[in-house]
Amino acid sequence: MHTEQIIGSTSFAQKIRIGVLGFGGLGQAAAKVLAPKQEMILVAAADNKGYAYATEGLNAQKCITTYQSQGSVGYLEPFGTLTNHSIADLIESNQPVDGYFLALPNLPNDFIATVTKQFIDSGWRGVLVDAIKRTSAVEQLLTLKEELQTAGITYMTGCGATPGLLTAAAAIAAQSYAEIHQVVITFGVGIANWEAYRATIREDIAHMPGYNVETARAMTDAEVEALLDKTNGVLTLENMEHADDIMLELAGICSRDRVTVGGVVDTRNPKKPLSTNVKITGRTFEGKISTHTFTLGDETSMAANVCGPAFGYLKAGIKLHQRGIHGIFTAAEIMPQFVK
Ligand code: NAD
């Protein structure tokens, strides 16, 4: 590992070298989040047509402009490579990267697990973090625990907003209670246009009645637009299959059937249709029933609430890795570290 922790301090002697896999809405936001950081540096980015790598760091704005104007960071001069196997080629290039944020669509539902196996098989050692959403997707990753341990990889899963920030808030709020009755997560997302977050929107559609991951994945952009036209751009989601449930169950907080997730996504207005919140209801040791509510500020975007936690957990993962702790951890069992 390249990073050396200064003993007794939280600062790192050298910057943590970050790769961002997937350079759509979240990947680009991740690059912008990293740009002013002193402890982390973006050295690699990949999309489905290419990748870019620079030891001294990639310029976030140049990567974004290249991606938006030419369709791939692979066109970035002189750091880009065009390839249809960007992830495999980037890993095989053996460039030193300490941690990767997987800002990839999980379409099909085992895609991120497949990418994880590529990392395991490659001999690369470091930290992986995802913002994966479905319970069944997290379950697949959990089966890789021993392989990740053997490979020397520390994998942080479910580290976006929900699952992620809100799940962690629920884990903290639970401490007031002797018994947890219910965890209710309700998110509001406002984005100016759905094309900025195609995978997020397709994956949300997959939760609607009459759709599943495969049908949503197979939809053309025109079909997504036609669906959004019918709903005036608004998706209302209830009882979603969200990994907050398994994460809180694994953390020993409550059984998964006590956790519910739903939300409203407006794809035509950056203003949130409702305030994202998590309500944790339980019984105190005195026998009182109460509810804690943690509400995100309406001005915070989905991108801010996903990418901030993702890098906070990546930093926590680096510290675990440095202590020789490998395997897989969720956002509900580890505290994220603030990245300076
Ligand atoms: P997007 O559609 O905007 O971008 C996806 C990117 O991945 C594109 O750059 C694309 O080129 C790249 N890509 C696709 N296939 C690839 C491949 N085989 N190899 C390399 N790159 C590939 O996606 P998005 O809307 O930014 O969403 C990314 C993920 O984040 C989704 O899975 C979404 O569900 C998740 N997400 C999680 C949360 C949370 O709170 N946990 C919130 C929002 C989004």
Short mmCIF file of C-alpha atoms and ligand atoms in Angstrom, two decimals:
data_model
loop_
_atom_site.label_atom_id
_atom_site.label_comp_id
_atom_site.label_asym_id
_atom_site.label_seq_id
_atom_site.Cartn_x
_atom_site.Cartn_y
_atom_site.Cartn_z
CA MET A 1 0.00 0.00 0.00
CA HIS A 2 1.23 3.41 -1.02
CA THR A 3 -0.36 5.36 1.79
CA GLU A 4 1.45 5.64 5.08
CA GLN A 5 -0.45 6.72 8.08
CA ILE A 6 1.31 9.14 10.38
CA ILE A 7 1.20 7.38 13.73
CA GLY A 8 -1.34 8.85 16.10
CA SER A 9 -2.78 11.17 13.50
CA THR A 10 -5.49 10.86 10.93
CA SER A 11 -3.44 12.42 8.17
CA PHE A 12 -1.75 10.43 5.45
CA ALA A 13 1.86 10.92 4.42
CA GLN A 14 0.91 10.43 0.79
CA LYS A 15 -2.35 10.96 -0.95
CA ILE A 16 -4.66 8.00 -1.35
CA ARG A 17 -4.73 7.22 -5.07
CA ILE A 18 -8.31 6.84 -6.25
CA GLY A 19 -9.83 5.23 -9.32
CA VAL A 20 -13.44 5.91 -10.29
CA LEU A 21 -15.09 3.17 -12.34
CA GLY A 22 -18.12 4.46 -14.23
CA PHE A 23 -18.01 8.08 -15.31
CA GLY A 24 -21.71 8.95 -15.59
CA GLY A 25 -23.62 11.15 -13.17
CA LEU A 26 -22.04 9.83 -9.99
CA GLY A 27 -18.58 9.19 -11.45
CA GLN A 28 -18.29 12.78 -12.67
CA ALA A 29 -19.60 14.12 -9.36
CA ALA A 30 -17.03 11.92 -7.59
CA ALA A 31 -14.23 13.49 -9.63
CA LYS A 32 -15.45 16.97 -8.64
CA VAL A 33 -15.75 15.98 -4.98
CA LEU A 34 -12.12 14.75 -5.02
CA ALA A 35 -10.64 17.78 -6.82
CA PRO A 36 -10.11 19.99 -3.73
CA LYS A 37 -9.11 17.12 -1.39
CA GLN A 38 -5.63 16.97 0.12
CA GLU A 39 -5.80 13.37 1.27
CA MET A 40 -7.04 11.83 -1.96
CA ILE A 41 -6.12 12.16 -5.60
CA LEU A 42 -8.00 10.96 -8.68
CA VAL A 43 -5.53 8.91 -10.74
CA ALA A 44 -7.86 6.71 -12.81
CA ALA A 45 -11.30 6.91 -14.38
CA ALA A 46 -13.09 4.42 -16.61
CA ASP A 47 -16.30 4.27 -18.61
CA ASN A 48 -17.65 1.65 -21.00
CA LYS A 49 -15.48 2.84 -23.91
CA GLY A 50 -12.16 3.58 -22.29
CA TYR A 51 -10.11 4.69 -19.32
CA ALA A 52 -7.62 7.36 -18.33
CA TYR A 53 -4.72 7.08 -15.91
CA ALA A 54 -2.22 9.66 -14.66
CA THR A 55 0.16 9.05 -11.75
CA GLU A 56 0.25 12.76 -10.94
CA GLY A 57 -3.54 13.00 -10.97
CA LEU A 58 -6.28 13.54 -13.54
CA ASN A 59 -7.87 16.94 -13.97
CA ALA A 60 -11.54 16.40 -13.09
CA GLN A 61 -12.85 19.12 -15.38
CA LYS A 62 -10.82 17.89 -18.36
CA CYS A 63 -12.10 14.35 -17.82
CA ILE A 64 -15.70 15.60 -17.62
CA THR A 65 -15.39 17.81 -20.72
CA THR A 66 -13.81 14.96 -22.70
CA TYR A 67 -16.48 12.49 -21.57
CA GLN A 68 -19.34 14.86 -22.33
CA SER A 69 -18.04 16.01 -25.72
CA GLN A 70 -16.55 12.74 -27.03
CA GLY A 71 -18.34 10.06 -25.03
CA SER A 72 -15.35 8.56 -23.20
CA VAL A 73 -12.46 9.52 -20.92
CA GLY A 74 -10.45 7.26 -23.24
CA TYR A 75 -10.12 10.28 -25.57
CA LEU A 76 -8.32 12.32 -22.89
CA GLU A 77 -4.89 13.32 -24.24
CA PRO A 78 -2.29 12.08 -23.36
CA PHE A 79 -3.67 9.85 -20.58
CA GLY A 80 -6.58 8.08 -22.25
CA THR A 81 -6.93 4.59 -23.75
CA LEU A 82 -9.92 3.50 -25.82
CA THR A 83 -11.07 -0.06 -25.13
CA ASN A 84 -14.27 -2.05 -24.77
CA HIS A 85 -12.76 -3.82 -21.73
CA SER A 86 -11.81 -0.74 -19.79
CA ILE A 87 -12.02 -2.23 -16.31
CA ALA A 88 -10.04 -5.37 -17.18
CA ASP A 89 -7.45 -3.33 -19.12
CA LEU A 90 -7.08 -0.75 -16.36
CA ILE A 91 -6.55 -3.47 -13.75
CA GLU A 92 -4.10 -5.31 -16.02
CA SER A 93 -2.13 -2.12 -16.64
CA ASN A 94 -0.96 -2.56 -13.04
CA GLN A 95 -0.96 1.16 -12.36
CA PRO A 96 -0.83 1.82 -8.64
CA VAL A 97 -4.33 2.60 -7.32
CA ASP A 98 -5.11 2.34 -3.60
CA GLY A 99 -8.89 2.38 -3.80
CA TYR A 100 -11.65 2.31 -6.38
CA PHE A 101 -15.14 3.79 -6.17
CA LEU A 102 -17.46 1.58 -8.24
CA ALA A 103 -19.86 4.20 -9.69
CA LEU A 104 -21.11 1.61 -12.15
CA PRO A 105 -24.64 0.62 -13.11
CA ASN A 106 -25.52 -2.65 -11.41
CA LEU A 107 -27.22 -3.86 -14.59
CA PRO A 108 -27.53 -6.82 -14.72
CA ASN A 109 -27.97 -7.31 -10.99
CA ASP A 110 -24.71 -9.26 -10.69
CA PHE A 111 -22.55 -6.78 -12.61
CA ILE A 112 -20.72 -5.33 -9.60
CA ALA A 113 -20.14 -8.83 -8.20
CA THR A 114 -18.61 -9.78 -11.57
CA VAL A 115 -16.32 -6.75 -11.50
CA THR A 116 -15.33 -7.65 -7.93
CA LYS A 117 -14.33 -11.13 -9.09
CA GLN A 118 -12.14 -9.52 -11.75
CA PHE A 119 -10.33 -7.62 -8.99
CA ILE A 120 -10.00 -10.78 -6.87
CA ASP A 121 -8.57 -12.76 -9.79
CA SER A 122 -6.15 -9.99 -10.78
CA GLY A 123 -4.01 -10.09 -7.64
CA TRP A 124 -4.66 -6.38 -7.00
CA ARG A 125 -4.78 -5.44 -3.31
CA GLY A 126 -6.59 -2.41 -1.98
CA VAL A 127 -10.00 -1.00 -1.11
CA LEU A 128 -13.21 -1.16 -3.14
CA VAL A 129 -16.31 0.87 -2.29
CA ASP A 130 -19.75 0.72 -3.89
CA ALA A 131 -23.06 2.61 -3.66
CA ILE A 132 -24.99 -0.48 -4.63
CA LYS A 133 -28.69 -0.50 -3.82
CA ARG A 134 -30.41 -3.89 -3.99
CA THR A 135 -30.46 -6.41 -1.14
CA SER A 136 -29.88 -9.28 -3.58
CA ALA A 137 -26.83 -7.48 -5.01
CA VAL A 138 -25.29 -7.04 -1.54
CA GLU A 139 -26.04 -10.69 -0.78
CA GLN A 140 -24.00 -11.72 -3.83
CA LEU A 141 -21.07 -9.63 -2.63
CA LEU A 142 -21.28 -11.08 0.88
CA THR A 143 -20.69 -14.55 -0.57
CA LEU A 144 -17.29 -13.27 -1.78
CA LYS A 145 -16.13 -12.47 1.77
CA GLU A 146 -13.51 -15.20 2.07
CA GLU A 147 -12.20 -14.68 -1.45
CA LEU A 148 -11.82 -10.97 -0.70
CA GLN A 149 -9.97 -11.80 2.52
CA THR A 150 -7.60 -14.15 0.75
CA ALA A 151 -7.03 -11.63 -2.04
CA GLY A 152 -6.15 -8.83 0.42
CA ILE A 153 -9.08 -6.63 -0.58
CA THR A 154 -11.13 -4.57 1.86
CA TYR A 155 -14.58 -4.11 0.33
CA MET A 156 -17.00 -1.50 1.67
CA THR A 157 -20.52 -2.12 0.40
CA GLY A 158 -23.71 -0.04 0.45
CA CYS A 159 -21.83 3.20 1.01
CA GLY A 160 -23.91 5.76 -0.91
CA ALA A 161 -26.90 7.70 0.50
CA THR A 162 -29.45 4.89 0.80
CA PRO A 163 -28.03 2.44 1.46
CA GLY A 164 -25.17 4.33 3.08
CA LEU A 165 -25.51 7.61 4.93
CA LEU A 166 -29.12 6.96 6.02
CA THR A 167 -28.41 3.35 7.05
CA ALA A 168 -25.48 4.53 9.15
CA ALA A 169 -27.68 7.24 10.71
CA ALA A 170 -30.21 4.53 11.60
CA ALA A 171 -27.47 2.44 13.21
CA ILE A 172 -26.47 5.41 15.38
CA ALA A 173 -30.05 6.41 16.23
CA ALA A 174 -30.82 2.83 17.28
CA GLN A 175 -28.46 3.22 20.25
CA SER A 176 -31.15 5.11 22.25
CA TYR A 177 -33.42 2.11 22.23
CA ALA A 178 -33.58 -1.29 23.85
CA GLU A 179 -35.58 -2.60 20.90
CA ILE A 180 -35.99 -1.28 17.37
CA HIS A 181 -39.51 -1.47 15.96
CA GLN A 182 -39.20 0.23 12.61
CA VAL A 183 -36.76 1.97 10.32
CA VAL A 184 -38.47 3.96 7.56
CA ILE A 185 -36.34 5.58 4.88
CA THR A 186 -38.03 8.07 2.54
CA PHE A 187 -35.91 9.75 -0.08
CA GLY A 188 -36.58 12.72 -2.31
CA VAL A 189 -34.40 13.18 -5.37
CA GLY A 190 -34.57 16.06 -7.80
CA ILE A 191 -32.50 16.03 -10.99
CA ALA A 192 -32.76 18.39 -13.95
CA ASN A 193 -32.77 15.62 -16.56
CA TRP A 194 -32.77 11.86 -16.37
CA GLU A 195 -29.94 11.46 -18.92
CA ALA A 196 -27.45 12.69 -16.31
CA TYR A 197 -28.18 9.58 -14.21
CA ARG A 198 -29.38 6.92 -16.64
CA ALA A 199 -28.44 3.90 -14.50
CA THR A 200 -29.96 5.37 -11.35
CA ILE A 201 -33.26 6.03 -13.14
CA ARG A 202 -33.33 2.62 -14.88
CA GLU A 203 -32.60 0.90 -11.56
CA ASP A 204 -35.41 2.93 -9.92
CA ILE A 205 -37.86 1.97 -12.69
CA ALA A 206 -36.94 -1.67 -11.96
CA HIS A 207 -38.65 -1.24 -8.56
CA MET A 208 -41.97 -0.12 -10.06
CA PRO A 209 -44.91 -2.54 -10.29
CA GLY A 210 -44.71 -4.49 -13.54
CA TYR A 211 -40.95 -3.96 -13.98
CA ASN A 212 -37.83 -5.80 -12.86
CA VAL A 213 -34.07 -5.37 -13.30
CA GLU A 214 -34.05 -7.16 -16.66
CA THR A 215 -37.03 -5.31 -18.17
CA ALA A 216 -35.70 -1.96 -16.98
CA ARG A 217 -32.25 -2.77 -18.35
CA ALA A 218 -33.72 -3.69 -21.74
CA MET A 219 -35.65 -0.41 -22.06
CA THR A 220 -34.39 1.94 -24.75
CA ASP A 221 -33.84 5.59 -23.86
CA ALA A 222 -36.99 6.40 -25.87
CA GLU A 223 -38.99 3.92 -23.78
CA VAL A 224 -37.69 5.45 -20.54
CA GLU A 225 -38.66 8.90 -21.84
CA ALA A 226 -42.14 7.67 -22.82
CA LEU A 227 -42.63 6.26 -19.31
CA LEU A 228 -41.44 9.51 -17.73
CA ASP A 229 -43.80 11.49 -20.01
CA LYS A 230 -46.71 9.50 -18.59
CA THR A 231 -45.73 10.35 -15.00
CA ASN A 232 -44.78 13.97 -15.69
CA GLY A 233 -41.16 13.00 -14.98
CA VAL A 234 -41.92 11.78 -11.46
CA LEU A 235 -41.24 8.24 -10.18
CA THR A 236 -42.94 7.22 -6.94
CA LEU A 237 -41.36 4.17 -5.33
CA GLU A 238 -42.64 2.08 -2.45
CA ASN A 239 -41.40 -0.93 -0.53
CA MET A 240 -38.20 -1.09 -2.54
CA GLU A 241 -35.78 -4.01 -2.35
CA HIS A 242 -33.04 -1.93 -0.71
CA ALA A 243 -30.01 -3.30 1.09
CA ASP A 244 -30.52 -1.00 4.08
CA ASP A 245 -32.56 -3.94 5.42
CA ILE A 246 -29.85 -6.62 5.26
CA MET A 247 -27.20 -4.14 6.41
CA LEU A 248 -29.17 -3.26 9.57
CA GLU A 249 -29.92 -6.94 10.15
CA LEU A 250 -26.23 -7.88 9.80
CA ALA A 251 -25.28 -5.06 12.18
CA GLY A 252 -27.60 -6.68 14.73
CA ILE A 253 -29.98 -3.71 14.89
CA CYS A 254 -33.27 -5.22 13.76
CA SER A 255 -34.61 -7.90 11.47
CA ARG A 256 -34.84 -6.90 7.83
CA ASP A 257 -38.64 -6.97 7.75
CA ARG A 258 -38.68 -3.91 10.04
CA VAL A 259 -36.89 -1.76 7.45
CA THR A 260 -38.79 -0.08 4.61
CA VAL A 261 -37.49 2.17 1.84
CA GLY A 262 -39.39 4.32 -0.62
CA GLY A 263 -39.11 7.68 -2.26
CA VAL A 264 -40.02 10.15 -4.96
CA VAL A 265 -37.69 11.02 -7.83
CA ASP A 266 -38.40 14.08 -9.96
CA THR A 267 -36.40 13.78 -13.18
CA ARG A 268 -37.34 17.26 -14.45
CA ASN A 269 -36.58 19.51 -11.52
CA PRO A 270 -33.40 19.73 -9.43
CA LYS A 271 -35.54 20.73 -6.42
CA LYS A 272 -36.22 17.76 -4.16
CA PRO A 273 -39.88 16.69 -4.19
CA LEU A 274 -39.61 15.88 -0.47
CA SER A 275 -36.97 16.02 2.24
CA THR A 276 -34.96 12.80 2.45
CA ASN A 277 -35.22 11.33 5.93
CA VAL A 278 -34.93 8.22 8.04
CA LYS A 279 -37.23 7.59 10.99
CA ILE A 280 -36.11 5.12 13.63
CA THR A 281 -38.82 4.00 16.04
CA GLY A 282 -38.06 1.94 19.10
CA ARG A 283 -38.65 1.33 22.78
CA THR A 284 -36.32 2.76 25.36
CA PHE A 285 -35.19 0.84 28.44
CA GLU A 286 -37.88 2.77 30.39
CA GLY A 287 -40.60 1.41 28.12
CA LYS A 288 -41.19 4.62 26.13
CA ILE A 289 -41.89 4.36 22.43
CA SER A 290 -40.22 7.11 20.44
CA THR A 291 -39.03 8.06 16.97
CA HIS A 292 -35.75 9.70 16.00
CA THR A 293 -35.76 11.48 12.66
CA PHE A 294 -32.65 12.34 10.66
CA THR A 295 -33.41 14.66 7.75
CA LEU A 296 -30.97 15.65 5.04
CA GLY A 297 -30.77 19.31 4.05
CA ASP A 298 -32.86 19.98 0.96
CA GLU A 299 -29.97 21.79 -0.70
CA THR A 300 -27.81 18.65 -0.65
CA SER A 301 -27.96 16.79 -3.95
CA MET A 302 -28.09 13.05 -4.46
CA ALA A 303 -24.52 13.29 -5.79
CA ALA A 304 -23.31 15.05 -2.60
CA ASN A 305 -25.03 12.50 -0.38
CA VAL A 306 -23.62 9.53 -2.32
CA CYS A 307 -20.08 10.60 -3.21
CA GLY A 308 -19.24 12.19 0.17
CA PRO A 309 -20.06 9.02 2.13
CA ALA A 310 -18.47 6.77 -0.54
CA PHE A 311 -15.09 8.47 -0.06
CA GLY A 312 -15.57 8.66 3.71
CA TYR A 313 -15.99 4.89 3.75
CA LEU A 314 -13.13 4.45 1.31
CA LYS A 315 -10.85 6.31 3.74
CA ALA A 316 -12.12 4.11 6.59
CA GLY A 317 -11.47 1.09 4.36
CA ILE A 318 -7.88 2.23 3.75
CA LYS A 319 -7.28 2.31 7.50
CA LEU A 320 -8.68 -1.20 7.89
CA HIS A 321 -6.55 -2.37 4.98
CA GLN A 322 -3.42 -0.89 6.55
CA ARG A 323 -4.18 -2.91 9.68
CA GLY A 324 -4.42 -6.07 7.60
CA ILE A 325 -8.22 -6.24 7.92
CA HIS A 326 -9.65 -7.52 4.65
CA GLY A 327 -13.02 -8.92 3.57
CA ILE A 328 -16.34 -7.10 3.28
CA PHE A 329 -17.97 -4.50 5.53
CA THR A 330 -21.18 -2.50 5.24
CA ALA A 331 -21.92 1.17 5.89
CA ALA A 332 -23.88 0.13 8.99
CA GLU A 333 -20.92 -1.48 10.77
CA ILE A 334 -18.03 0.94 10.12
CA MET A 335 -17.88 4.69 10.77
CA PRO A 336 -16.96 6.72 7.69
CA GLN A 337 -13.92 8.97 8.06
CA PHE A 338 -14.06 12.57 6.91
CA VAL A 339 -11.78 13.18 3.94
CA LYS A 340 -9.75 16.37 4.14
P1 NAD B 1 -24.79 6.53 -15.20
O1 NAD B 1 -25.71 5.78 -16.08
O2 NAD B 1 -24.91 8.03 -15.19
O3 NAD B 1 -23.28 6.19 -15.56
C1 NAD B 1 -22.81 4.89 -15.64
C2 NAD B 1 -21.35 4.93 -16.11
O4 NAD B 1 -20.84 3.59 -16.09
C3 NAD B 1 -21.16 5.46 -17.53
O5 NAD B 1 -20.02 6.29 -17.56
C4 NAD B 1 -20.87 4.19 -18.34
O6 NAD B 1 -20.05 4.44 -19.46
C5 NAD B 1 -20.15 3.35 -17.31
N1 NAD B 1 -20.17 1.93 -17.62
C6 NAD B 1 -21.25 1.17 -17.95
N2 NAD B 1 -20.84 -0.10 -18.20
C7 NAD B 1 -19.50 -0.13 -18.02
C8 NAD B 1 -18.51 -1.13 -18.13
N3 NAD B 1 -18.82 -2.38 -18.48
N4 NAD B 1 -17.21 -0.79 -17.88
C9 NAD B 1 -16.88 0.45 -17.53
N5 NAD B 1 -17.77 1.45 -17.39
C10 NAD B 1 -19.06 1.16 -17.64
O7 NAD B 1 -24.91 5.93 -13.71
P2 NAD B 1 -25.28 6.70 -12.37
O8 NAD B 1 -26.68 7.21 -12.51
O9 NAD B 1 -24.16 7.63 -12.02
O10 NAD B 1 -25.37 5.49 -11.30
C11 NAD B 1 -24.27 4.68 -10.93
C12 NAD B 1 -24.69 3.71 -9.84
O11 NAD B 1 -24.89 4.39 -8.61
C13 NAD B 1 -26.01 2.99 -10.12
O12 NAD B 1 -25.83 1.61 -9.89
C14 NAD B 1 -26.96 3.56 -9.11
O13 NAD B 1 -27.97 2.68 -8.68
C15 NAD B 1 -26.03 3.90 -7.97
N6 NAD B 1 -26.63 4.89 -7.07
C16 NAD B 1 -26.63 4.63 -5.73
C17 NAD B 1 -27.20 5.53 -4.85
C18 NAD B 1 -27.19 5.27 -3.37
O14 NAD B 1 -27.63 6.13 -2.61
N7 NAD B 1 -26.71 4.15 -2.89
C19 NAD B 1 -27.78 6.71 -5.32
C20 NAD B 1 -27.74 6.96 -6.68
C21 NAD B 1 -27.16 6.04 -7.55
#
